[in-house]
C-alpha positions as a Markdown table, in Angstrom:
| # | Residue | x | y | z |
|---|---|---|---|---|
| 1 | Unk | 57.3 | 116.2 | 97.7 |
| 2 | Unk | 58.1 | 117.9 | 95.0 |
| 3 | Unk | 58.0 | 121.3 | 96.7 |
| 4 | Unk | 59.9 | 119.9 | 99.6 |
| 5 | Unk | 62.7 | 118.2 | 97.1 |
| 6 | Unk | 62.8 | 122.0 | 95.5 |
| 7 | Unk | 63.5 | 123.4 | 98.5 |
| 8 | Unk | 65.6 | 121.0 | 100.5 |
| 9 | Unk | 67.7 | 121.5 | 96.6 |
| 10 | Unk | 68.0 | 125.3 | 96.8 |
| 11 | Unk | 69.3 | 125.2 | 100.6 |
| 12 | Unk | 71.7 | 122.5 | 100.4 |
| 13 | Unk | 72.9 | 124.4 | 96.9 |
| 14 | Unk | 72.9 | 127.1 | 99.7 |
| 15 | Unk | 75.1 | 125.0 | 101.9 |
| 16 | Unk | 77.1 | 122.9 | 99.0 |
| 17 | Unk | 78.3 | 127.0 | 97.6 |
| 18 | Unk | 79.7 | 127.8 | 101.6 |
| 19 | Unk | 81.6 | 124.3 | 101.1 |
| 20 | Unk | 83.1 | 125.4 | 97.8 |
| 21 | Unk | 84.4 | 128.8 | 99.2 |
| 22 | Unk | 86.0 | 127.0 | 102.3 |
| 23 | Unk | 87.6 | 124.4 | 99.8 |
| 24 | Unk | 88.7 | 126.8 | 97.0 |
| 25 | Unk | 90.2 | 129.6 | 100.0 |
| 26 | Unk | 91.8 | 126.4 | 101.0 |
| 27 | Unk | 93.5 | 125.7 | 98.3 |
| 28 | Unk | 94.2 | 129.3 | 97.2 |
| 29 | Unk | 96.2 | 130.1 | 100.2 |
| 30 | Unk | 97.5 | 126.4 | 101.7 |
| 31 | Unk | 99.5 | 125.0 | 98.1 |
| 32 | Unk | 102.3 | 128.4 | 98.0 |
| 33 | Unk | 102.2 | 128.3 | 101.8 |
| 34 | Unk | 103.0 | 124.8 | 101.6 |
| 35 | Unk | 105.5 | 124.9 | 99.1 |
| 36 | Unk | 107.9 | 127.3 | 102.1 |
| 37 | Unk | 106.9 | 125.5 | 104.6 |
| 38 | Unk | 108.2 | 122.8 | 103.0 |
| 39 | Unk | 111.8 | 124.6 | 101.8 |
| 40 | Unk | 112.0 | 126.1 | 105.5 |
| 41 | Unk | 112.0 | 122.1 | 107.0 |
| 42 | Unk | 114.9 | 121.3 | 104.4 |
| 43 | Unk | 116.7 | 124.6 | 105.4 |
| 44 | Unk | 120.3 | 124.1 | 106.0 |
| 45 | Unk | 119.6 | 126.9 | 108.8 |
| 46 | Unk | 118.6 | 124.2 | 112.0 |
| 47 | Unk | 116.8 | 126.8 | 114.7 |
| 48 | Unk | 114.5 | 127.6 | 111.5 |
| 49 | Unk | 113.9 | 124.1 | 110.2 |
| 50 | Unk | 113.4 | 122.4 | 113.8 |
| 51 | Unk | 110.7 | 125.3 | 114.3 |
| 52 | Unk | 108.7 | 124.5 | 111.2 |
| 53 | Unk | 109.2 | 120.4 | 111.7 |
| 54 | Unk | 108.0 | 121.0 | 115.5 |
| 55 | Unk | 105.1 | 123.2 | 113.8 |
| 56 | Unk | 104.0 | 120.4 | 111.5 |
| 57 | Unk | 104.4 | 118.3 | 114.0 |
| 58 | Unk | 102.2 | 120.2 | 116.5 |
| 59 | Unk | 99.5 | 120.5 | 113.2 |
| 60 | Unk | 99.7 | 116.8 | 112.1 |
| 61 | Unk | 99.4 | 115.3 | 115.7 |
| 62 | Unk | 96.1 | 117.5 | 116.6 |
| 63 | Unk | 92.8 | 116.6 | 115.2 |
| 64 | Unk | 91.1 | 119.6 | 112.9 |
| 65 | Unk | 88.4 | 119.8 | 114.8 |
| 66 | Unk | 90.7 | 121.3 | 118.4 |
| 67 | Unk | 92.1 | 123.9 | 115.7 |
| 68 | Unk | 88.9 | 125.1 | 114.3 |
| 69 | Unk | 88.1 | 125.6 | 118.1 |
| 70 | Unk | 91.4 | 127.3 | 119.0 |
| 71 | Unk | 91.2 | 129.5 | 116.7 |
| 72 | Unk | 87.7 | 130.5 | 116.6 |
| 73 | Unk | 88.0 | 130.9 | 121.0 |
| 74 | Unk | 91.6 | 131.2 | 122.0 |
| 75 | Unk | 92.1 | 134.9 | 120.6 |
| 76 | Unk | 89.0 | 136.1 | 122.6 |
| 77 | Unk | 89.7 | 133.8 | 125.9 |
| 78 | Unk | 93.6 | 134.3 | 125.6 |
| 79 | Unk | 93.5 | 137.9 | 124.7 |
| 80 | Unk | 90.4 | 139.7 | 125.4 |
| 81 | Unk | 89.7 | 140.1 | 121.4 |
| 82 | Unk | 86.7 | 139.9 | 119.2 |
| 83 | Unk | 86.0 | 136.7 | 117.9 |
| 84 | Unk | 87.1 | 136.2 | 114.1 |
| 85 | Unk | 84.4 | 136.0 | 111.7 |
| 86 | Unk | 83.7 | 132.4 | 111.6 |
| 87 | Unk | 84.1 | 132.0 | 107.5 |
| 88 | Unk | 87.5 | 133.4 | 108.4 |
| 89 | Unk | 88.5 | 131.6 | 110.7 |
| 90 | Unk | 87.5 | 128.5 | 108.9 |
| 91 | Unk | 89.5 | 129.8 | 106.1 |
| 92 | Unk | 92.9 | 129.8 | 109.1 |
| 93 | Unk | 92.4 | 127.0 | 110.8 |
| 94 | Unk | 91.9 | 125.0 | 107.1 |
| 95 | Unk | 94.9 | 126.6 | 105.5 |
| 96 | Unk | 97.2 | 126.3 | 108.9 |
| 97 | Unk | 96.4 | 122.7 | 108.6 |
| 98 | Unk | 96.7 | 121.5 | 105.5 |
| 99 | Unk | 99.6 | 123.6 | 104.0 |
| 100 | Unk | 101.1 | 121.2 | 107.0 |
| 101 | Unk | 100.2 | 117.9 | 104.9 |
| 102 | Unk | 100.7 | 119.3 | 102.1 |
| 103 | Unk | 104.4 | 121.0 | 102.9 |
| 104 | Unk | 105.4 | 117.1 | 103.1 |
| 105 | Unk | 104.1 | 116.1 | 100.4 |
| 106 | Unk | 106.1 | 118.8 | 98.7 |
| 107 | Unk | 109.5 | 117.9 | 100.5 |
| 108 | Unk | 109.0 | 114.3 | 100.1 |
| 109 | Unk | 108.4 | 115.1 | 96.1 |
| 110 | Unk | 111.5 | 117.2 | 96.3 |
| 111 | Unk | 113.7 | 115.0 | 98.5 |
| 112 | Unk | 113.0 | 112.1 | 95.4 |
| 113 | Unk | 114.6 | 113.3 | 92.7 |
| 114 | Unk | 118.1 | 112.1 | 92.5 |
| 115 | Unk | 121.1 | 114.8 | 93.5 |
| 116 | Unk | 122.8 | 113.6 | 90.6 |
| 117 | Unk | 120.5 | 115.5 | 88.4 |
| 118 | Unk | 121.4 | 118.8 | 90.2 |
| 119 | Unk | 125.0 | 118.1 | 90.0 |
| 120 | Unk | 124.6 | 117.2 | 86.1 |
| 121 | Unk | 122.8 | 120.6 | 85.8 |
| 122 | Unk | 125.6 | 123.0 | 87.7 |
| 123 | Unk | 127.8 | 121.1 | 85.5 |
| 124 | Unk | 126.5 | 122.0 | 82.5 |
| 125 | Unk | 126.2 | 125.9 | 83.4 |
| 126 | Unk | 123.0 | 126.0 | 85.0 |
| 127 | Unk | 122.3 | 127.8 | 88.3 |
| 128 | Unk | 120.4 | 126.4 | 90.9 |
| 129 | Unk | 117.4 | 128.8 | 90.3 |
| 130 | Unk | 117.4 | 127.1 | 86.4 |
| 131 | Unk | 118.0 | 123.9 | 87.8 |
| 132 | Unk | 114.8 | 123.8 | 90.2 |
| 133 | Unk | 112.2 | 125.1 | 88.1 |
| 134 | Unk | 113.4 | 123.4 | 84.5 |
| 135 | Unk | 114.8 | 119.9 | 86.0 |
| 136 | Unk | 113.4 | 119.5 | 89.8 |
| 137 | Unk | 109.9 | 121.2 | 89.7 |
| 138 | Unk | 108.7 | 119.4 | 87.1 |
| 139 | Unk | 109.4 | 116.0 | 87.8 |
| 140 | Unk | 108.1 | 117.2 | 91.5 |
| 141 | Unk | 104.8 | 117.8 | 89.8 |
| 142 | Unk | 104.4 | 114.3 | 89.0 |
| 143 | Unk | 105.6 | 112.0 | 92.1 |
| 144 | Unk | 103.3 | 114.5 | 94.0 |
| 145 | Unk | 99.9 | 114.5 | 91.7 |
| 146 | Unk | 98.9 | 111.2 | 93.6 |
| 147 | Unk | 99.5 | 112.2 | 97.7 |
| 148 | Unk | 98.4 | 115.3 | 96.5 |
| 149 | Unk | 94.8 | 114.6 | 95.3 |
| 150 | Unk | 94.5 | 112.2 | 98.1 |
| 151 | Unk | 94.4 | 115.5 | 100.5 |
| 152 | Unk | 92.6 | 117.5 | 98.3 |
| 153 | Unk | 90.2 | 114.9 | 98.1 |
| 154 | Unk | 89.8 | 114.4 | 101.8 |
| 155 | Unk | 89.4 | 118.7 | 101.7 |
| 156 | Unk | 86.2 | 118.3 | 100.4 |
| 157 | Unk | 85.5 | 115.6 | 103.3 |
| 158 | Unk | 86.5 | 118.1 | 106.1 |
| 159 | Unk | 84.5 | 120.9 | 104.8 |
| 160 | Unk | 82.2 | 119.4 | 107.0 |
| 161 | Unk | 83.6 | 120.1 | 109.9 |
| 162 | Unk | 82.9 | 124.0 | 110.0 |
| 163 | Unk | 79.8 | 123.3 | 111.5 |
| 164 | Unk | 81.9 | 123.2 | 114.4 |
| 165 | Unk | 81.2 | 126.8 | 114.6 |
| 166 | Unk | 78.3 | 127.4 | 112.8 |
| 167 | Unk | 79.7 | 128.0 | 109.5 |
| 168 | Unk | 76.4 | 127.2 | 107.4 |
| 169 | Unk | 78.0 | 124.8 | 105.2 |
| 170 | Unk | 75.9 | 121.5 | 103.4 |
| 171 | Unk | 75.7 | 119.3 | 106.4 |
| 172 | Unk | 74.6 | 122.1 | 108.1 |
| 173 | Unk | 71.8 | 122.6 | 106.1 |
| 174 | Unk | 70.7 | 119.0 | 105.7 |
| 175 | Unk | 70.6 | 118.8 | 109.4 |
| 176 | Unk | 68.4 | 121.7 | 109.7 |
| 177 | Unk | 65.7 | 119.8 | 108.2 |
| 178 | Unk | 66.0 | 116.9 | 110.7 |
| 179 | Unk | 64.8 | 119.8 | 113.4 |
| 180 | Unk | 62.8 | 121.8 | 111.3 |
| 181 | Unk | 60.9 | 119.7 | 109.7 |
| 182 | Unk | 61.9 | 116.3 | 111.1 |
| 183 | Unk | 62.9 | 115.0 | 107.9 |
| 184 | Unk | 66.3 | 113.2 | 107.7 |
| 185 | Unk | 66.5 | 112.2 | 103.9 |
| 186 | Unk | 67.8 | 115.6 | 103.6 |
| 187 | Unk | 71.0 | 114.7 | 105.3 |
| 188 | Unk | 71.0 | 111.6 | 102.9 |
| 189 | Unk | 70.8 | 113.8 | 100.3 |
| 190 | Unk | 73.9 | 116.2 | 100.9 |
| 191 | Unk | 75.9 | 112.7 | 100.7 |
| 192 | Unk | 75.1 | 113.4 | 96.6 |
| 193 | Unk | 77.0 | 116.6 | 96.5 |
| 194 | Unk | 80.0 | 115.1 | 97.9 |
| 195 | Unk | 80.0 | 111.8 | 95.5 |
| 196 | Unk | 79.4 | 114.0 | 92.6 |
| 197 | Unk | 82.5 | 116.7 | 93.6 |
| 198 | Unk | 85.2 | 114.1 | 94.1 |
| 199 | Unk | 84.2 | 112.1 | 91.2 |
| 200 | Unk | 84.9 | 115.6 | 88.9 |
| 201 | Unk | 87.8 | 115.4 | 90.6 |
| 202 | Unk | 88.9 | 111.7 | 90.2 |
| 203 | Unk | 88.1 | 112.9 | 86.8 |
| 204 | Unk | 90.4 | 115.8 | 86.9 |
| 205 | Unk | 93.6 | 114.1 | 89.0 |
| 206 | Unk | 93.0 | 110.8 | 86.7 |
| 207 | Unk | 93.7 | 113.5 | 83.6 |
| 208 | Unk | 96.4 | 115.5 | 85.0 |
| 209 | Unk | 98.4 | 111.8 | 85.8 |
| 210 | Unk | 98.0 | 110.6 | 82.4 |
| 211 | Unk | 99.2 | 114.9 | 81.4 |
| 212 | Unk | 102.3 | 113.8 | 83.6 |
| 213 | Unk | 103.2 | 110.3 | 81.6 |
| 214 | Unk | 106.3 | 111.6 | 80.2 |
| 215 | Unk | 108.3 | 111.3 | 83.3 |
| 216 | Unk | 107.2 | 107.3 | 83.2 |
């Protein structure tokens, strides 16, 4: 039993490493892309604004699992291209999906800052760039931390969808023990990894919120 526990733990750690890579890479690309998309959705150039809003609506209105399948199989079936590497397909689908959610959070945060503050900055001789980075941005960060933390914690759990195209994340590894050894407890053991990871993130975001309390 002890040997089996060690074997299971080592295999789940391998799967967790893949889970963590999906999580980290998604944040690295989706956070800045979401900010760019939020600017586009607030653009005064209406064709761009409605194009991005429509794209966001489609992505937010369809399941991430469906998007994973389309990104992985779509190019090959539609254009005859070679299948994308599985991890890359997962990353593309996750980045597109989460950048759309993040863009709406950014947009809500930016639009929640009173317009009067921007007007006051202009009166004081500040440029719009200075106003955004020195006045608006800090308040936006304060406002978006709670909804952003919820999305990021959801991302941890959504990484399990990667197994739909056979990416060996942690649940995939746990499920393998059902087939190979007739054991179900490794699947429940994966919950410990998720709980610990989400617990660390919850503590981290709680501390960030306290740090940002100077705007209260």
